[in-house]
Structure formats: C-alpha cells, structure tokens
mmCIF file with all atom_site columns, C-alpha atoms in Angstrom:
data_model
loop_
_atom_site.group_PDB
_atom_site.id
_atom_site.type_symbol
_atom_site.label_atom_id
_atom_site.label_alt_id
_atom_site.label_comp_id
_atom_site.label_asym_id
_atom_site.label_entity_id
_atom_site.label_seq_id
_atom_site.pdbx_PDB_ins_code
_atom_site.Cartn_x
_atom_site.Cartn_y
_atom_site.Cartn_z
_atom_site.occupancy
_atom_site.B_iso_or_equiv
_atom_site.pdbx_formal_charge
_atom_site.auth_seq_id
_atom_site.auth_comp_id
_atom_site.auth_asym_id
_atom_site.auth_atom_id
_atom_site.pdbx_PDB_model_num
ATOM 1   C CA . GLU A 1 1   ? -22.537 -34.733 8.223   1.00 67.00 ? 1   GLU A CA 1
ATOM 2   C CA . ALA A 1 2   ? -21.565 -33.953 11.811  1.00 83.00 ? 2   ALA A CA 1
ATOM 3   C CA . GLY A 1 3   ? -18.575 -31.688 12.259  1.00 93.00 ? 3   GLY A CA 1
ATOM 4   C CA . VAL A 1 4   ? -15.587 -31.965 14.578  1.00 96.00 ? 4   VAL A CA 1
ATOM 5   C CA . ALA A 1 5   ? -16.800 -32.101 18.175  1.00 97.00 ? 5   ALA A CA 1
ATOM 6   C CA . GLN A 1 6   ? -14.767 -30.694 21.057  1.00 98.00 ? 6   GLN A CA 1
ATOM 7   C CA . SER A 1 7   ? -15.288 -30.475 24.787  1.00 97.00 ? 7   SER A CA 1
ATOM 8   C CA . PRO A 1 8   ? -15.289 -28.719 27.088  1.00 98.00 ? 8   PRO A CA 1
ATOM 9   C CA . ARG A 1 9   ? -15.911 -25.398 25.309  1.00 97.00 ? 9   ARG A CA 1
ATOM 10  C CA . TYR A 1 10  ? -14.556 -23.394 28.226  1.00 97.00 ? 10  TYR A CA 1
ATOM 11  C CA . LYS A 1 11  ? -12.248 -24.227 31.118  1.00 98.00 ? 11  LYS A CA 1
ATOM 12  C CA . ILE A 1 12  ? -10.760 -22.040 33.844  1.00 98.00 ? 12  ILE A CA 1
ATOM 13  C CA . ILE A 1 13  ? -8.004  -23.466 36.045  1.00 98.00 ? 13  ILE A CA 1
ATOM 14  C CA . GLU A 1 14  ? -5.284  -22.277 38.383  1.00 97.00 ? 14  GLU A CA 1
ATOM 15  C CA . LYS A 1 15  ? -1.664  -22.493 37.277  1.00 96.00 ? 15  LYS A CA 1
ATOM 16  C CA . ARG A 1 16  ? -0.002  -25.815 38.039  1.00 97.00 ? 16  ARG A CA 1
ATOM 17  C CA . GLN A 1 17  ? -3.348  -27.619 37.743  1.00 97.00 ? 17  GLN A CA 1
ATOM 18  C CA . SER A 1 18  ? -4.049  -30.116 34.992  1.00 98.00 ? 18  SER A CA 1
ATOM 19  C CA . VAL A 1 19  ? -6.644  -30.068 32.228  1.00 98.00 ? 19  VAL A CA 1
ATOM 20  C CA . ALA A 1 20  ? -7.761  -32.372 29.428  1.00 98.00 ? 20  ALA A CA 1
ATOM 21  C CA . PHE A 1 21  ? -9.542  -31.639 26.176  1.00 98.00 ? 21  PHE A CA 1
ATOM 22  C CA . TRP A 1 22  ? -11.420 -34.130 24.061  1.00 98.00 ? 22  TRP A CA 1
ATOM 23  C CA . CYS A 1 23  ? -11.944 -34.228 20.316  1.00 98.00 ? 23  CYS A CA 1
ATOM 24  C CA . ASN A 1 24  ? -14.143 -36.413 18.127  1.00 97.00 ? 24  ASN A CA 1
ATOM 25  C CA . PRO A 1 25  ? -13.247 -35.946 14.440  1.00 96.00 ? 25  PRO A CA 1
ATOM 26  C CA . ILE A 1 26  ? -15.534 -36.221 11.454  1.00 94.00 ? 26  ILE A CA 1
ATOM 27  C CA . SER A 1 27  ? -16.425 -39.851 10.890  1.00 93.00 ? 27  SER A CA 1
ATOM 28  C CA . GLY A 1 28  ? -13.936 -41.582 8.647   1.00 90.00 ? 28  GLY A CA 1
ATOM 29  C CA . HIS A 1 29  ? -11.270 -38.889 8.894   1.00 92.00 ? 29  HIS A CA 1
ATOM 30  C CA . ALA A 1 30  ? -7.940  -40.591 9.444   1.00 90.00 ? 30  ALA A CA 1
ATOM 31  C CA . THR A 1 31  ? -5.872  -37.480 10.114  1.00 91.00 ? 31  THR A CA 1
ATOM 32  C CA . LEU A 1 32  ? -6.364  -35.441 13.292  1.00 94.00 ? 32  LEU A CA 1
ATOM 33  C CA . TYR A 1 33  ? -4.639  -32.243 14.390  1.00 95.00 ? 33  TYR A CA 1
ATOM 34  C CA . TRP A 1 34  ? -4.424  -30.197 17.569  1.00 97.00 ? 34  TRP A CA 1
ATOM 35  C CA . TYR A 1 35  ? -3.717  -26.488 17.154  1.00 97.00 ? 35  TYR A CA 1
ATOM 36  C CA . GLN A 1 36  ? -3.113  -23.811 19.791  1.00 97.00 ? 36  GLN A CA 1
ATOM 37  C CA . GLN A 1 37  ? -4.547  -20.358 19.052  1.00 96.00 ? 37  GLN A CA 1
ATOM 38  C CA . ILE A 1 38  ? -3.370  -17.610 21.403  1.00 95.00 ? 38  ILE A CA 1
ATOM 39  C CA . LEU A 1 39  ? -5.539  -14.472 21.414  1.00 92.00 ? 39  LEU A CA 1
ATOM 40  C CA . GLY A 1 40  ? -4.682  -12.249 18.460  1.00 89.00 ? 40  GLY A CA 1
ATOM 41  C CA . GLN A 1 41  ? -2.542  -14.865 16.713  1.00 91.00 ? 41  GLN A CA 1
ATOM 42  C CA . GLY A 1 42  ? -2.989  -17.516 14.092  1.00 93.00 ? 42  GLY A CA 1
ATOM 43  C CA . PRO A 1 43  ? -3.320  -21.179 15.048  1.00 94.00 ? 43  PRO A CA 1
ATOM 44  C CA . LYS A 1 44  ? -0.092  -23.079 15.676  1.00 94.00 ? 44  LYS A CA 1
ATOM 45  C CA . LEU A 1 45  ? 0.148   -26.822 15.098  1.00 93.00 ? 45  LEU A CA 1
ATOM 46  C CA . LEU A 1 46  ? 0.867   -28.828 18.242  1.00 96.00 ? 46  LEU A CA 1
ATOM 47  C CA . ILE A 1 47  ? 0.505   -32.405 17.021  1.00 95.00 ? 47  ILE A CA 1
ATOM 48  C CA . GLN A 1 48  ? -0.728  -34.375 14.022  1.00 93.00 ? 48  GLN A CA 1
ATOM 49  C CA . PHE A 1 49  ? -2.007  -37.966 14.085  1.00 93.00 ? 49  PHE A CA 1
ATOM 50  C CA . GLN A 1 50  ? -2.483  -40.341 11.179  1.00 90.00 ? 50  GLN A CA 1
ATOM 51  C CA . ASN A 1 51  ? -4.911  -42.960 12.496  1.00 88.00 ? 51  ASN A CA 1
ATOM 52  C CA . ASN A 1 52  ? -3.466  -43.596 15.962  1.00 85.00 ? 52  ASN A CA 1
ATOM 53  C CA . GLY A 1 53  ? 0.150   -42.837 15.108  1.00 91.00 ? 53  GLY A CA 1
ATOM 54  C CA . VAL A 1 54  ? 1.928   -39.517 15.623  1.00 93.00 ? 54  VAL A CA 1
ATOM 55  C CA . VAL A 1 55  ? 3.077   -37.877 12.369  1.00 89.00 ? 55  VAL A CA 1
ATOM 56  C CA . ASP A 1 56  ? 4.424   -34.592 13.759  1.00 90.00 ? 56  ASP A CA 1
ATOM 57  C CA . ASP A 1 57  ? 4.760   -33.419 17.345  1.00 94.00 ? 57  ASP A CA 1
ATOM 58  C CA . SER A 1 58  ? 7.774   -31.153 16.872  1.00 92.00 ? 58  SER A CA 1
ATOM 59  C CA . GLN A 1 59  ? 5.999   -28.101 18.338  1.00 92.00 ? 59  GLN A CA 1
ATOM 60  C CA . LEU A 1 60  ? 4.375   -29.892 21.291  1.00 96.00 ? 60  LEU A CA 1
ATOM 61  C CA . PRO A 1 61  ? 5.909   -28.845 24.656  1.00 95.00 ? 61  PRO A CA 1
ATOM 62  C CA . LYS A 1 62  ? 6.387   -32.412 25.757  1.00 95.00 ? 62  LYS A CA 1
ATOM 63  C CA . ASP A 1 63  ? 7.398   -31.544 29.296  1.00 96.00 ? 63  ASP A CA 1
ATOM 64  C CA . ARG A 1 64  ? 3.797   -30.524 30.028  1.00 97.00 ? 64  ARG A CA 1
ATOM 65  C CA . PHE A 1 65  ? 1.634   -31.421 27.033  1.00 98.00 ? 65  PHE A CA 1
ATOM 66  C CA . SER A 1 66  ? 0.605   -34.908 25.978  1.00 97.00 ? 66  SER A CA 1
ATOM 67  C CA . ALA A 1 67  ? -1.867  -36.220 23.445  1.00 97.00 ? 67  ALA A CA 1
ATOM 68  C CA . GLU A 1 68  ? -3.191  -39.573 22.437  1.00 96.00 ? 68  GLU A CA 1
ATOM 69  C CA . ARG A 1 69  ? -5.549  -40.965 19.865  1.00 95.00 ? 69  ARG A CA 1
ATOM 70  C CA . LEU A 1 70  ? -6.709  -44.377 20.968  1.00 82.00 ? 70  LEU A CA 1
ATOM 71  C CA . LYS A 1 71  ? -8.206  -46.655 18.299  1.00 85.00 ? 71  LYS A CA 1
ATOM 72  C CA . GLY A 1 72  ? -7.601  -43.977 15.666  1.00 84.00 ? 72  GLY A CA 1
ATOM 73  C CA . VAL A 1 73  ? -10.808 -42.050 16.395  1.00 92.00 ? 73  VAL A CA 1
ATOM 74  C CA . ASP A 1 74  ? -11.198 -39.766 19.446  1.00 96.00 ? 74  ASP A CA 1
ATOM 75  C CA . SER A 1 75  ? -8.261  -37.824 20.800  1.00 97.00 ? 75  SER A CA 1
ATOM 76  C CA . THR A 1 76  ? -7.356  -36.267 24.128  1.00 97.00 ? 76  THR A CA 1
ATOM 77  C CA . LEU A 1 77  ? -4.940  -33.392 24.724  1.00 98.00 ? 77  LEU A CA 1
ATOM 78  C CA . LYS A 1 78  ? -3.657  -33.009 28.274  1.00 98.00 ? 78  LYS A CA 1
ATOM 79  C CA . ILE A 1 79  ? -1.734  -30.194 29.941  1.00 98.00 ? 79  ILE A CA 1
ATOM 80  C CA . GLN A 1 80  ? -0.008  -30.879 33.263  1.00 97.00 ? 80  GLN A CA 1
ATOM 81  C CA . PRO A 1 81  ? 1.002   -28.661 34.960  1.00 96.00 ? 81  PRO A CA 1
ATOM 82  C CA . ALA A 1 82  ? -0.584  -25.643 33.278  1.00 97.00 ? 82  ALA A CA 1
ATOM 83  C CA . LYS A 1 83  ? 1.204   -22.304 33.008  1.00 97.00 ? 83  LYS A CA 1
ATOM 84  C CA . LEU A 1 84  ? -0.244  -18.826 32.522  1.00 97.00 ? 84  LEU A CA 1
ATOM 85  C CA . GLU A 1 85  ? 1.039   -18.771 28.933  1.00 96.00 ? 85  GLU A CA 1
ATOM 86  C CA . ASP A 1 86  ? -1.063  -21.837 28.102  1.00 97.00 ? 86  ASP A CA 1
ATOM 87  C CA . SER A 1 87  ? -4.177  -19.627 28.068  1.00 98.00 ? 87  SER A CA 1
ATOM 88  C CA . ALA A 1 88  ? -5.459  -20.076 24.534  1.00 97.00 ? 88  ALA A CA 1
ATOM 89  C CA . VAL A 1 89  ? -8.086  -21.753 22.388  1.00 97.00 ? 89  VAL A CA 1
ATOM 90  C CA . TYR A 1 90  ? -7.213  -25.343 21.586  1.00 98.00 ? 90  TYR A CA 1
ATOM 91  C CA . LEU A 1 91  ? -8.546  -26.286 18.179  1.00 97.00 ? 91  LEU A CA 1
ATOM 92  C CA . CYS A 1 92  ? -8.981  -29.797 16.911  1.00 97.00 ? 92  CYS A CA 1
ATOM 93  C CA . ALA A 1 93  ? -9.138  -30.406 13.176  1.00 95.00 ? 93  ALA A CA 1
ATOM 94  C CA . SER A 1 94  ? -9.487  -33.460 10.991  1.00 93.00 ? 94  SER A CA 1
ATOM 95  C CA . SER A 1 95  ? -9.052  -34.352 7.352   1.00 90.00 ? 95  SER A CA 1
ATOM 96  C CA . SER A 1 96  ? -9.943  -37.364 5.275   1.00 85.00 ? 96  SER A CA 1
ATOM 97  C CA . ARG A 1 97  ? -6.368  -37.810 4.100   1.00 74.00 ? 97  ARG A CA 1
ATOM 98  C CA . THR A 1 98  ? -2.933  -36.544 4.998   1.00 62.00 ? 98  THR A CA 1
ATOM 99  C CA . ALA A 1 99  ? -2.975  -33.644 2.552   1.00 63.00 ? 99  ALA A CA 1
ATOM 100 C CA . GLY A 1 100 ? -6.720  -33.008 2.477   1.00 73.00 ? 100 GLY A CA 1
ATOM 101 C CA . GLU A 1 101 ? -8.776  -29.998 3.538   1.00 84.00 ? 101 GLU A CA 1
ATOM 102 C CA . LEU A 1 102 ? -8.816  -29.380 7.281   1.00 88.00 ? 102 LEU A CA 1
ATOM 103 C CA . PHE A 1 103 ? -12.135 -29.125 9.100   1.00 92.00 ? 103 PHE A CA 1
ATOM 104 C CA . PHE A 1 104 ? -11.870 -27.375 12.464  1.00 95.00 ? 104 PHE A CA 1
ATOM 105 C CA . GLY A 1 105 ? -13.964 -27.763 15.586  1.00 96.00 ? 105 GLY A CA 1
ATOM 106 C CA . GLU A 1 106 ? -15.192 -24.746 17.556  1.00 96.00 ? 106 GLU A CA 1
ATOM 107 C CA . GLY A 1 107 ? -12.324 -25.058 20.006  1.00 97.00 ? 107 GLY A CA 1
ATOM 108 C CA . SER A 1 108 ? -11.819 -25.297 23.754  1.00 98.00 ? 108 SER A CA 1
ATOM 109 C CA . ARG A 1 109 ? -10.986 -21.996 25.426  1.00 97.00 ? 109 ARG A CA 1
ATOM 110 C CA . LEU A 1 110 ? -8.561  -22.380 28.337  1.00 98.00 ? 110 LEU A CA 1
ATOM 111 C CA . THR A 1 111 ? -7.931  -19.654 30.891  1.00 98.00 ? 111 THR A CA 1
ATOM 112 C CA . VAL A 1 112 ? -5.099  -20.223 33.355  1.00 98.00 ? 112 VAL A CA 1
ATOM 113 C CA . LEU A 1 113 ? -5.195  -17.947 36.422  1.00 97.00 ? 113 LEU A CA 1
ATOM 114 C CA . GLN B 2 1   ? 12.348  -19.734 8.331   1.00 50.00 ? 1   GLN B CA 1
ATOM 115 C CA . GLN B 2 2   ? 8.785   -21.023 8.160   1.00 62.00 ? 2   GLN B CA 1
ATOM 116 C CA . GLN B 2 3   ? 6.925   -17.750 8.628   1.00 89.00 ? 3   GLN B CA 1
ATOM 117 C CA . VAL B 2 4   ? 3.908   -16.179 7.011   1.00 95.00 ? 4   VAL B CA 1
ATOM 118 C CA . LYS B 2 5   ? 3.478   -12.457 7.610   1.00 96.00 ? 5   LYS B CA 1
ATOM 119 C CA . GLN B 2 6   ? 0.004   -10.973 7.222   1.00 97.00 ? 6   GLN B CA 1
ATOM 120 C CA . SER B 2 7   ? -1.186  -7.377  6.979   1.00 96.00 ? 7   SER B CA 1
ATOM 121 C CA . PRO B 2 8   ? -3.063  -5.353  7.969   1.00 97.00 ? 8   PRO B CA 1
ATOM 122 C CA . GLN B 2 9   ? -3.971  -6.461  11.495  1.00 96.00 ? 9   GLN B CA 1
ATOM 123 C CA . SER B 2 10  ? -7.377  -4.844  11.169  1.00 97.00 ? 10  SER B CA 1
ATOM 124 C CA . LEU B 2 11  ? -9.347  -3.407  8.292   1.00 97.00 ? 11  LEU B CA 1
ATOM 125 C CA . ILE B 2 12  ? -12.574 -1.421  8.037   1.00 98.00 ? 12  ILE B CA 1
ATOM 126 C CA . VAL B 2 13  ? -14.354 -1.292  4.684   1.00 98.00 ? 13  VAL B CA 1
ATOM 127 C CA . GLN B 2 14  ? -17.659 0.195   3.641   1.00 98.00 ? 14  GLN B CA 1
ATOM 128 C CA . LYS B 2 15  ? -20.371 -2.095  2.356   1.00 97.00 ? 15  LYS B CA 1
ATOM 129 C CA . GLY B 2 16  ? -19.905 -2.673  -1.353  1.00 97.00 ? 16  GLY B CA 1
ATOM 130 C CA . GLY B 2 17  ? -16.207 -1.865  -1.247  1.00 98.00 ? 17  GLY B CA 1
ATOM 131 C CA . ILE B 2 18  ? -13.178 -4.081  -1.923  1.00 98.00 ? 18  ILE B CA 1
ATOM 132 C CA . SER B 2 19  ? -11.342 -5.652  1.007   1.00 98.00 ? 19  SER B CA 1
ATOM 133 C CA . ILE B 2 20  ? -7.691  -6.519  0.418   1.00 98.00 ? 20  ILE B CA 1
ATOM 134 C CA . ILE B 2 21  ? -5.521  -8.575  2.792   1.00 98.00 ? 21  ILE B CA 1
ATOM 135 C CA . ASN B 2 22  ? -1.890  -9.327  2.054   1.00 98.00 ? 22  ASN B CA 1
ATOM 136 C CA . CYS B 2 23  ? 0.509   -12.098 3.031   1.00 98.00 ? 23  CYS B CA 1
ATOM 137 C CA . ALA B 2 24  ? 4.194   -12.725 2.454   1.00 97.00 ? 24  ALA B CA 1
ATOM 138 C CA . TYR B 2 25  ? 6.143   -15.926 2.973   1.00 96.00 ? 25  TYR B CA 1
ATOM 139 C CA . GLU B 2 26  ? 9.791   -16.918 3.116   1.00 93.00 ? 26  GLU B CA 1
ATOM 140 C CA . ASN B 2 27  ? 9.968   -20.658 2.534   1.00 91.00 ? 27  ASN B CA 1
ATOM 141 C CA . THR B 2 28  ? 10.096  -21.312 -1.208  1.00 91.00 ? 28  THR B CA 1
ATOM 142 C CA . ALA B 2 29  ? 9.130   -24.948 -0.572  1.00 89.00 ? 29  ALA B CA 1
ATOM 143 C CA . PHE B 2 30  ? 5.570   -23.885 0.297   1.00 91.00 ? 30  PHE B CA 1
ATOM 144 C CA . ASP B 2 31  ? 3.229   -25.085 -2.429  1.00 89.00 ? 31  ASP B CA 1
ATOM 145 C CA . TYR B 2 32  ? -0.249  -24.671 -0.987  1.00 90.00 ? 32  TYR B CA 1
ATOM 146 C CA . PHE B 2 33  ? -1.730  -21.338 0.110   1.00 92.00 ? 33  PHE B CA 1
ATOM 147 C CA . PRO B 2 34  ? -5.202  -21.369 1.713   1.00 92.00 ? 34  PRO B CA 1
ATOM 148 C CA . TRP B 2 35  ? -7.226  -18.598 3.270   1.00 95.00 ? 35  TRP B CA 1
ATOM 149 C CA . TYR B 2 36  ? -9.375  -19.315 6.315   1.00 95.00 ? 36  TYR B CA 1
ATOM 150 C CA . GLN B 2 37  ? -12.333 -17.340 7.670   1.00 97.00 ? 37  GLN B CA 1
ATOM 151 C CA . GLN B 2 38  ? -13.077 -17.376 11.388  1.00 96.00 ? 38  GLN B CA 1
ATOM 152 C CA . PHE B 2 39  ? -16.160 -15.988 13.112  1.00 96.00 ? 39  PHE B CA 1
ATOM 153 C CA . PRO B 2 40  ? -16.122 -15.296 16.881  1.00 93.00 ? 40  PRO B CA 1
ATOM 154 C CA . GLY B 2 41  ? -16.481 -18.479 18.894  1.00 91.00 ? 41  GLY B CA 1
ATOM 155 C CA . LYS B 2 42  ? -16.026 -20.692 15.847  1.00 93.00 ? 42  LYS B CA 1
ATOM 156 C CA . GLY B 2 43  ? -13.138 -22.590 14.355  1.00 93.00 ? 43  GLY B CA 1
ATOM 157 C CA . PRO B 2 44  ? -11.478 -21.439 11.125  1.00 94.00 ? 44  PRO B CA 1
ATOM 158 C CA . ALA B 2 45  ? -13.149 -22.584 7.903   1.00 94.00 ? 45  ALA B CA 1
ATOM 159 C CA . LEU B 2 46  ? -11.447 -22.920 4.533   1.00 93.00 ? 46  LEU B CA 1
ATOM 160 C CA . LEU B 2 47  ? -12.488 -20.101 2.221   1.00 95.00 ? 47  LEU B CA 1
ATOM 161 C CA . ILE B 2 48  ? -10.333 -20.487 -0.869  1.00 94.00 ? 48  ILE B CA 1
ATOM 162 C CA . ALA B 2 49  ? -6.895  -21.896 -1.710  1.00 92.00 ? 49  ALA B CA 1
ATOM 163 C CA . ILE B 2 50  ? -4.319  -21.616 -4.479  1.00 92.00 ? 50  ILE B CA 1
ATOM 164 C CA . ARG B 2 51  ? -1.244  -23.467 -5.700  1.00 89.00 ? 51  ARG B CA 1
ATOM 165 C CA . PRO B 2 52  ? 1.791   -21.609 -7.089  1.00 87.00 ? 52  PRO B CA 1
ATOM 166 C CA . ASP B 2 53  ? 1.273   -22.821 -10.662 1.00 89.00 ? 53  ASP B CA 1
ATOM 167 C CA . VAL B 2 54  ? -1.478  -20.212 -11.174 1.00 92.00 ? 54  VAL B CA 1
ATOM 168 C CA . SER B 2 55  ? -1.426  -16.465 -10.537 1.00 94.00 ? 55  SER B CA 1
ATOM 169 C CA . GLU B 2 56  ? -5.069  -16.000 -9.664  1.00 96.00 ? 56  GLU B CA 1
ATOM 170 C CA . LYS B 2 57  ? -8.061  -18.000 -8.454  1.00 96.00 ? 57  LYS B CA 1
ATOM 171 C CA . LYS B 2 58  ? -11.583 -16.672 -8.172  1.00 96.00 ? 58  LYS B CA 1
ATOM 172 C CA . GLU B 2 59  ? -14.559 -18.131 -6.332  1.00 96.00 ? 59  GLU B CA 1
ATOM 173 C CA . GLY B 2 60  ? -17.588 -15.880 -6.307  1.00 96.00 ? 60  GLY B CA 1
ATOM 174 C CA . ARG B 2 61  ? -16.662 -12.587 -4.639  1.00 97.00 ? 61  ARG B CA 1
ATOM 175 C CA . PHE B 2 62  ? -13.367 -13.978 -3.327  1.00 97.00 ? 62  PHE B CA 1
ATOM 176 C CA . THR B 2 63  ? -10.126 -13.869 -5.335  1.00 97.00 ? 63  THR B CA 1
ATOM 177 C CA . ILE B 2 64  ? -6.591  -14.938 -4.462  1.00 96.00 ? 64  ILE B CA 1
ATOM 178 C CA . SER B 2 65  ? -3.783  -13.202 -6.322  1.00 96.00 ? 65  SER B CA 1
ATOM 179 C CA . PHE B 2 66  ? -0.407  -14.962 -6.180  1.00 95.00 ? 66  PHE B CA 1
ATOM 180 C CA . ASN B 2 67  ? 3.028   -13.514 -7.014  1.00 95.00 ? 67  ASN B CA 1
ATOM 181 C CA . LYS B 2 68  ? 5.583   -16.310 -6.860  1.00 93.00 ? 68  LYS B CA 1
ATOM 182 C CA . SER B 2 69  ? 8.637   -14.138 -7.579  1.00 94.00 ? 69  SER B CA 1
ATOM 183 C CA . ALA B 2 70  ? 7.736   -11.710 -4.798  1.00 95.00 ? 70  ALA B CA 1
ATOM 184 C CA . LYS B 2 71  ? 6.639   -14.543 -2.473  1.00 95.00 ? 71  LYS B CA 1
ATOM 185 C CA . GLN B 2 72  ? 3.389   -12.746 -1.798  1.00 96.00 ? 72  GLN B CA 1
ATOM 186 C CA . PHE B 2 73  ? -0.292  -13.551 -2.079  1.00 97.00 ? 73  PHE B CA 1
ATOM 187 C CA . SER B 2 74  ? -3.416  -11.628 -1.297  1.00 98.00 ? 74  SER B CA 1
ATOM 188 C CA . LEU B 2 75  ? -7.133  -12.055 -0.745  1.00 98.00 ? 75  LEU B CA 1
ATOM 189 C CA . HIS B 2 76  ? -9.567  -9.698  -2.443  1.00 98.00 ? 76  HIS B CA 1
ATOM 190 C CA . ILE B 2 77  ? -13.211 -9.572  -1.373  1.00 98.00 ? 77  ILE B CA 1
ATOM 191 C CA . MET B 2 78  ? -15.332 -7.783  -3.928  1.00 98.00 ? 78  MET B CA 1
ATOM 192 C CA . ASP B 2 79  ? -18.635 -6.105  -3.038  1.00 98.00 ? 79  ASP B CA 1
ATOM 193 C CA . SER B 2 80  ? -17.884 -6.608  0.670   1.00 98.00 ? 80  SER B CA 1
ATOM 194 C CA . GLN B 2 81  ? -20.934 -7.321  2.839   1.00 97.00 ? 81  GLN B CA 1
ATOM 195 C CA . PRO B 2 82  ? -21.530 -6.995  6.601   1.00 97.00 ? 82  PRO B CA 1
ATOM 196 C CA . GLY B 2 83  ? -21.696 -10.817 6.761   1.00 97.00 ? 83  GLY B CA 1
ATOM 197 C CA . ASP B 2 84  ? -18.065 -10.894 5.635   1.00 98.00 ? 84  ASP B CA 1
ATOM 198 C CA . SER B 2 85  ? -17.040 -9.318  8.949   1.00 98.00 ? 85  SER B CA 1
ATOM 199 C CA . ALA B 2 86  ? -14.714 -11.915 10.486  1.00 97.00 ? 86  ALA B CA 1
ATOM 200 C CA . THR B 2 87  ? -11.049 -12.663 11.077  1.00 97.00 ? 87  THR B CA 1
ATOM 201 C CA . TYR B 2 88  ? -9.170  -13.902 8.032   1.00 98.00 ? 88  TYR B CA 1
ATOM 202 C CA . PHE B 2 89  ? -6.018  -15.995 8.164   1.00 96.00 ? 89  PHE B CA 1
ATOM 203 C CA . CYS B 2 90  ? -3.657  -16.783 5.344   1.00 96.00 ? 90  CYS B CA 1
ATOM 204 C CA . ALA B 2 91  ? -1.637  -19.957 5.619   1.00 94.00 ? 91  ALA B CA 1
ATOM 205 C CA . ALA B 2 92  ? 0.948   -21.975 3.763   1.00 93.00 ? 92  ALA B CA 1
ATOM 206 C CA . SER B 2 93  ? 2.158   -25.534 3.748   1.00 88.00 ? 93  SER B CA 1
ATOM 207 C CA . ILE B 2 94  ? 4.287   -28.056 1.940   1.00 83.00 ? 94  ILE B CA 1
ATOM 208 C CA . LYS B 2 95  ? 1.639   -30.430 0.723   1.00 66.00 ? 95  LYS B CA 1
ATOM 209 C CA . GLN B 2 96  ? 3.839   -33.448 0.270   1.00 52.00 ? 96  GLN B CA 1
ATOM 210 C CA . GLY B 2 97  ? 3.272   -36.040 2.948   1.00 45.00 ? 97  GLY B CA 1
ATOM 211 C CA . ALA B 2 98  ? 2.250   -34.450 6.238   1.00 50.00 ? 98  ALA B CA 1
ATOM 212 C CA . GLN B 2 99  ? 0.317   -31.213 5.931   1.00 71.00 ? 99  GLN B CA 1
ATOM 213 C CA . LYS B 2 100 ? 1.711   -28.702 8.398   1.00 79.00 ? 100 LYS B CA 1
ATOM 214 C CA . LEU B 2 101 ? -0.091  -25.402 7.931   1.00 88.00 ? 101 LEU B CA 1
ATOM 215 C CA . VAL B 2 102 ? 1.747   -22.254 9.016   1.00 91.00 ? 102 VAL B CA 1
ATOM 216 C CA . PHE B 2 103 ? -0.758  -19.474 9.687   1.00 93.00 ? 103 PHE B CA 1
ATOM 217 C CA . GLY B 2 104 ? -0.426  -15.720 9.448   1.00 95.00 ? 104 GLY B CA 1
ATOM 218 C CA . GLN B 2 105 ? -1.327  -13.526 12.406  1.00 95.00 ? 105 GLN B CA 1
ATOM 219 C CA . GLY B 2 106 ? -4.833  -12.779 11.161  1.00 96.00 ? 106 GLY B CA 1
ATOM 220 C CA . THR B 2 107 ? -6.764  -9.723  9.939   1.00 97.00 ? 107 THR B CA 1
ATOM 221 C CA . ARG B 2 108 ? -9.916  -8.582  11.671  1.00 97.00 ? 108 ARG B CA 1
ATOM 222 C CA . LEU B 2 109 ? -12.208 -7.317  8.920   1.00 98.00 ? 109 LEU B CA 1
ATOM 223 C CA . THR B 2 110 ? -15.188 -5.096  9.677   1.00 98.00 ? 110 THR B CA 1
ATOM 224 C CA . ILE B 2 111 ? -17.649 -4.177  6.962   1.00 97.00 ? 111 ILE B CA 1
ATOM 225 C CA . ASN B 2 112 ? -19.682 -1.103  7.821   1.00 96.00 ? 112 ASN B CA 1
ATOM 226 C CA . PRO B 2 113 ? -23.275 -1.063  6.515   1.00 91.00 ? 113 PRO B CA 1
#
C-alpha cells in the first residue's frame, strides 16, 4: 500500500513570496490533515478535511495560509505571502476515518530567507 | 489549556538499557494518548497508544504507563537498541468526532552501542 505522498520535499523562497505544497493521501482515506512542524517542536495541526469539507481550521493563519481538497482526494496548502517564521516542515497526514490512526507523509521542508 | 508537556528534551542511553520519556497533560477531556516515533527526514509514525481506562499497555519492548490522577503518562523502551535512536513525541486528543492531536515538544533519544 502506497503511503502519503508529498511534494516538493524541499523549498527555499524569499519572504513575501508564495509557495504551494501538494499532498496525495493513502487511497481511500477520507480524512486529511496538514500539520506544521517547526524545528525542535512537535507538529501543530493547521487544518483537517473530511472528504472535501473543512472540519477544523482554527489554527490556520487565514490571512496568509489557504488549503483546499478538491474532489476529496489530493490537497494543496498555499502560503502567500511567506514570512520568516513560516520556515518549518509541513506534514500531511491521512486516516481512513475521523478518529482513526494517522499516517504521515515525509513532509515538505520550507525555508524562508 | 490544551497543552502536553514532554521531558526530557534529549536522552542518551546505553544499548540494552531502559529509556524513559515522560509527558504531562492538563485537559481532563483527553481520552487518547499515542506515542509517535520520527526518524530524520521522515514523518512521525504511530508507535503505541493507550486510553485512560487502563494503566499500562505493552507492545514488545515498548510500554506506556498511564497515571490518570496525576495526568501523566510515560513511554518505556526496554533493552534499548541503536535502531531506536529517533525523536519521540507524545500526543493527546479527544477522540470524539474530529481527532485533533496535541503533540509534546519531542525527545531526541540516542542509544549508544
């Protein structure tokens, strides 16, 4: 069974530029999550989707972050404009049901200069 | 306050020894307590999890001890091996409806051969 796929693995941008990350969850997994992991800290939930609807986006900085999950499969997380403090690994995870085990991708490492 | 505090930040153990990582939580509504293992460049992977209706859960060399009255839980790794060297995160969530994991800060474990 293929795992959660994420791209790109690494991205370096200047502050105020924009960036987008893509996630393809495990086939059949209805629930998808985006987490932000700052160096030396635990992951922090940004947004949770159930199929293509948002379940929780209370910790998403909506003035600069946006996410969508078209057709309830792939998802894209966008940051515009990026700030220095957005430097982190962005982890995508999926689960087969709302309260099921989370399977994480390898993450997308963002460096904002 | 939805916080999970983890200690120590880093831990060095000799091969064959016991590794112990501790976590404390504040929200008494938490009812699911997983531990995740993360290797460099990889996403976190579920290691073992416990619910508050039991005081201990063992899977192979890994044991979770849970103290509901003290709001604390810990991970014990018996017969620690160099392959166990990784960062470990405790987490907690309210597993009713949306699963919103709150992670600890992480413990970098090094097992010396």
